[in-house]
């Protein structure tokens, strides 16, 4: 059986990560929310700062959303921050501030899917339920010699069912973290270090010398690329206009400069004028080009062109596609939570003043 050598290897070789120093259900909750779509090395400083600022669930629950988004700024996928905020409020109000143990109950919380529920239940409470993420899928398809497409839900289910039988016989927190740790450090996508793998004796892919055949994953269609224009509207007193994205949008609740997608054969300048008119009902005049920023999200990429703009009258502002607006000194922009691409624009703006 391979569970025992795996957990022994994990206990002896696990990386020294901050959430492993003092395991606590709240710490696991924060770590698992942050770890979605984010590299471990990126999230560590965020995790440390978060726990200093919000040592308990009640600190998160009682903070306002702007503050939460500001603390999350730069981590991306901001719906995670909003969901974490709501989840902490529900835990405080409905569960006396104690993170639930039952994976079914956990999955009813905002932003908690099967993976996070299983991770919290097993790591914080030793509930015997297996986790299945990209690392686990890679290790298990190699170990068992499974050619199923790992992009399909039924493959995840099949692997989870198989692991659920094994995890009952071991210590759940060590088993789940052991498989994930093996995938992150030894059974890597390229050049796995099989010589140091604790389960190499029973690994199908290693023993059949077919490691490159696993995992099987169907290719995704090419990522769409959007051209975006942004107008930094500056008043005569130097203040610039920022708008707050609607709550139900991607990056909802964050601040940005007005702008949007270029349509058809529009010039960048005309698109900027149109977007400003549509978003805030101002007739803008284009000034100088400020900067170009490239950024990739999970499902699309953008190239963003930013122009300085002026308006002769700004009394007629209407938030047609935003929740709020503010005129802000450029030096004060860092107090607001912005998406990453906008942060680059702010840097160019403050350097150009
Ligand atoms: S022996 Fe190699 S391929 Fe098999 S699980 Fe270990 S590291 Fe992965």
PDB file of N, CA and C in Angstrom, residues 10 22-23 59 64 93 98 117 158 166 184 194 200 207 216 245 268 279 307 315:
ATOM      1  N   UNK A  10       5.682  12.767   3.605  1.00  0.00           N
ATOM      2  CA  UNK A  10       5.145  14.118   3.805  1.00  0.00           C
ATOM      3  C   UNK A  10       5.587  14.689   5.155  1.00  0.00           C
ATOM      4  N   UNK A  22       0.779  26.735  12.702  1.00  0.00           N
ATOM      5  CA  UNK A  22      -0.224  26.671  13.768  1.00  0.00           C
ATOM      6  C   UNK A  22      -1.571  26.346  13.120  1.00  0.00           C
ATOM      7  N   UNK A  23      -1.802  25.060  12.774  1.00  0.00           N
ATOM      8  CA  UNK A  23      -3.032  24.718  12.039  1.00  0.00           C
ATOM      9  C   UNK A  23      -4.293  25.144  12.799  1.00  0.00           C
ATOM     10  N   UNK A  59     -13.050  39.536  12.633  1.00  0.00           N
ATOM     11  CA  UNK A  59     -12.374  40.723  12.077  1.00  0.00           C
ATOM     12  C   UNK A  59     -12.687  40.859  10.588  1.00  0.00           C
ATOM     13  N   UNK A  64     -15.403  46.409   6.235  1.00  0.00           N
ATOM     14  CA  UNK A  64     -16.266  46.715   5.090  1.00  0.00           C
ATOM     15  C   UNK A  64     -15.629  46.182   3.803  1.00  0.00           C
ATOM     16  N   UNK A  93     -22.351  34.691  12.080  1.00  0.00           N
ATOM     17  CA  UNK A  93     -23.758  34.843  12.473  1.00  0.00           C
ATOM     18  C   UNK A  93     -24.475  33.515  12.706  1.00  0.00           C
ATOM     19  N   UNK A  98     -17.476  29.575  14.288  1.00  0.00           N
ATOM     20  CA  UNK A  98     -16.662  28.350  14.137  1.00  0.00           C
ATOM     21  C   UNK A  98     -16.835  27.788  12.726  1.00  0.00           C
ATOM     22  N   UNK A 117     -14.104  22.683   0.313  1.00  0.00           N
ATOM     23  CA  UNK A 117     -14.830  21.991   1.397  1.00  0.00           C
ATOM     24  C   UNK A 117     -14.032  20.764   1.865  1.00  0.00           C
ATOM     25  N   UNK A 158     -14.113  10.143 -10.489  1.00  0.00           N
ATOM     26  CA  UNK A 158     -13.572   8.777 -10.467  1.00  0.00           C
ATOM     27  C   UNK A 158     -12.344   8.707  -9.547  1.00  0.00           C
ATOM     28  N   UNK A 166      -9.138   5.012   0.104  1.00  0.00           N
ATOM     29  CA  UNK A 166      -7.792   4.899   0.692  1.00  0.00           C
ATOM     30  C   UNK A 166      -7.643   5.815   1.917  1.00  0.00           C
ATOM     31  N   UNK A 184       3.414  18.989  -6.107  1.00  0.00           N
ATOM     32  CA  UNK A 184       4.023  20.320  -6.191  1.00  0.00           C
ATOM     33  C   UNK A 184       5.552  20.241  -6.208  1.00  0.00           C
ATOM     34  N   UNK A 194      11.407  11.141 -10.068  1.00  0.00           N
ATOM     35  CA  UNK A 194      10.949   9.810  -9.642  1.00  0.00           C
ATOM     36  C   UNK A 194      11.932   9.127  -8.688  1.00  0.00           C
ATOM     37  N   UNK A 200       7.300   5.369  -5.869  1.00  0.00           N
ATOM     38  CA  UNK A 200       7.783   4.970  -7.201  1.00  0.00           C
ATOM     39  C   UNK A 200       7.613   3.466  -7.464  1.00  0.00           C
ATOM     40  N   UNK A 207       6.908   2.656 -13.829  1.00  0.00           N
ATOM     41  CA  UNK A 207       7.306   1.280 -14.091  1.00  0.00           C
ATOM     42  C   UNK A 207       7.139   0.880 -15.557  1.00  0.00           C
ATOM     43  N   UNK A 216      -3.634  13.007 -19.326  1.00  0.00           N
ATOM     44  CA  UNK A 216      -4.223  13.314 -20.629  1.00  0.00           C
ATOM     45  C   UNK A 216      -5.154  14.513 -20.448  1.00  0.00           C
ATOM     46  N   UNK A 245     -16.578  49.663 -10.222  1.00  0.00           N
ATOM     47  CA  UNK A 245     -17.240  48.636 -11.046  1.00  0.00           C
ATOM     48  C   UNK A 245     -18.454  48.054 -10.325  1.00  0.00           C
ATOM     49  N   UNK A 268      -8.440  54.097 -31.604  1.00  0.00           N
ATOM     50  CA  UNK A 268      -8.329  54.036 -30.134  1.00  0.00           C
ATOM     51  C   UNK A 268      -8.897  55.309 -29.510  1.00  0.00           C
ATOM     52  N   UNK A 279     -20.150  55.594 -20.460  1.00  0.00           N
ATOM     53  CA  UNK A 279     -20.027  55.211 -19.041  1.00  0.00           C
ATOM     54  C   UNK A 279     -20.422  56.315 -18.080  1.00  0.00           C
ATOM     55  N   UNK A 307      -5.157  56.939 -22.244  1.00  0.00           N
ATOM     56  CA  UNK A 307      -4.990  58.316 -22.732  1.00  0.00           C
ATOM     57  C   UNK A 307      -5.360  59.306 -21.633  1.00  0.00           C
ATOM     58  N   UNK A 315     -20.129  68.593 -14.662  1.00  0.00           N
ATOM     59  CA  UNK A 315     -21.269  68.560 -13.740  1.00  0.00           C
ATOM     60  C   UNK A 315     -22.287  67.485 -14.130  1.00  0.00           C
TER      61      UNK A 315
END
